[in-house]
Amino acid sequence: MAWHIFIPDSLLEETSDPKIRTYKVGQIGRAAAIFGVEHVWIYKAGGKDGKFIKLILEYMETPQYLRKSLIPLTKELRYVGVLPPLRTPHHKLKGRPKLGEIREGIVIRKGKRLYADIGLDELALVEGSGEGRMTFKIVSLKPLKVVPSKPEEYWGYRVHLTRKSLAKTLKKAKLNLAIATSRKGEDVRKVNLPPLEGEVGFVFGSPRKGIMEILRDFNEDYPFDLILNTIPNQKTKTVRTEEAVLATLAIFNFIRRD
Amino acid sequence: MAWHIFIPDSLLEETSDPKIRTYKVGQIGRAAAIFGVEHVWIYKAGGKDGKFIKLILEYMETPQYLRKSLIPLTKELRYVGVLPPLRTPHHKLKGRPKLGEIREGIVIRKGKRLYADIGLDELALVEGSGEGRMTFKIVSLKPLKVVPSKPEEYWGYRVHLTRKSLAKTLKKAKLNLAIATSRKGEDVRKVNLPPLEGEVGFVFGSPRKGIMEILRDFNEDYPFDLILNTIPNQKTKTVRTEEAVLATLAIFNFIRRD
């Protein structure tokens, strides 16, 4: 099973303070990481912050030692100091290399040879080919050598800024189960939930508009498998997107049985 | 049933930015309001921010029109502009008074007569007695008249800064069911939960220390009814207090059946 969340590019439409804007995207990144979300989709909903949201989410997801190489420092990253670290398994600390250890790295070409910066004191020789950011396994300590590999545990999320409307974004994601969250949805406590299997998507609206309204704005419709109110009897008039994301993922993490 | 949450005075020990400190307390206030928590307890855990946490939580909980009268403007309130509004039923907007409407107000004495500011254009005459902040019901429109009353829906939370250790704070709260949250607790999915009735308390640790460690620091013990891991299989090394509060309340809101 892989989890996807869908966030509107208007997530920050009610937040003007640049530090809080950064922090709020950070809350989405944290929620995704805590519950092992693998794909964060940013869909077009009339907002202006798609690129910024993507940038901050990707900054958070990138292991600290790779940020300098992969993410050019721009004005928009001014407040990344307030972002809480993810502390996921793929954010490894320095330390002694261990045989068999999986580490995220970036490929560096030196003449005809490939090396990888995997966040240790020395570069590792790469056996095999590739470029850019990759996942490696340490296969030799002296000399330090790695091969391209696949992660065995939760390894962060990918961010997709589709610049497409919600229905089109959902089609692109090829979900097996699409769950919309809405205050007007069915009470999550009273629904017979289908098994959570395959690609499961949780869709969230914006601060000002629910999912159905966003779809209508684009003259769209989408055959959601479920439209759920995951916060039945809420006592506040509205629930913010970042609150709904954490609450909904917490409940489905409680429900999942794998 | 009434819900209580217990927060350490060290909640902000890892947050130095004053704007983010304000915002983070705001996340606790929002979580409490969304799920109808009635009591927020701040217990002594070696932190320095008990007073600040209480101030921000009370500021948020006070209807906008009463803040000026009830909460003196101090330097610590500098960043309250970043706080999301609660938008609970007791935060009424201005508008025409309605017969039978319940509104929060503050008593104002003029000579021998008592009036109340209930957030409307005119003061209301008070039938009965009282002082300070009170809940009123409108019993006449011309003249505008109110009587002390009781709320019929969720009416915000009370904040208790006990300046006492956790076990002593818990004793003071006289709970019927005390639930500790801990990464090392039992998987919430595998526990037979007792009925949620009476005064139910959810206890949270600090960014650096779990509940058991905090109790040990004070040479204390407490007979919790349950010690639960409410985020089984978390993918991040730690879950922050404000994240744990929202996630835990979301799950118990899902579980409750009243």
Coordinates of C-alpha atoms in Angstrom, one line a residue, chain A residues 16 18 21 27 37 46 48 83 93 101 122 124 144 149 171 174 178 186 193 198 201 211 217 222 233 239-240 251:
Chain A
S16 CA 0.4 36.3 4.8
P18 CA 6.2 34.5 5.4
R21 CA 3.7 30.3 5.6
Q27 CA 3.2 20.9 9.1
V37 CA 2.9 9.2 2.9
G46 CA -6.7 29.1 -8.0
K48 CA -0.5 31.1 -6.3
L83 CA 11.0 24.0 9.9
L93 CA 23.5 11.4 10.6
E101 CA 23.9 0.4 5.2
E122 CA 34.7 10.8 2.3
A124 CA 32.2 6.7 -2.0
L144 CA 34.4 3.0 0.5
S149 CA 20.0 0.2 -4.3
K171 CA -6.4 10.8 -12.9
K174 CA -3.9 6.3 -10.8
A178 CA -9.8 7.9 -3.7
E186 CA -20.4 10.8 5.6
L193 CA -14.6 1.2 4.8
G198 CA -2.9 -0.4 -3.5
G201 CA -5.3 8.9 -1.9
I211 CA -13.3 19.9 -2.5
D217 CA -15.0 26.0 -10.1
Y222 CA -14.7 13.0 -9.9
N233 CA -18.9 16.9 15.5
V239 CA -10.9 22.9 10.2
R240 CA -7.7 24.1 8.4
I251 CA -7.4 8.1 11.9

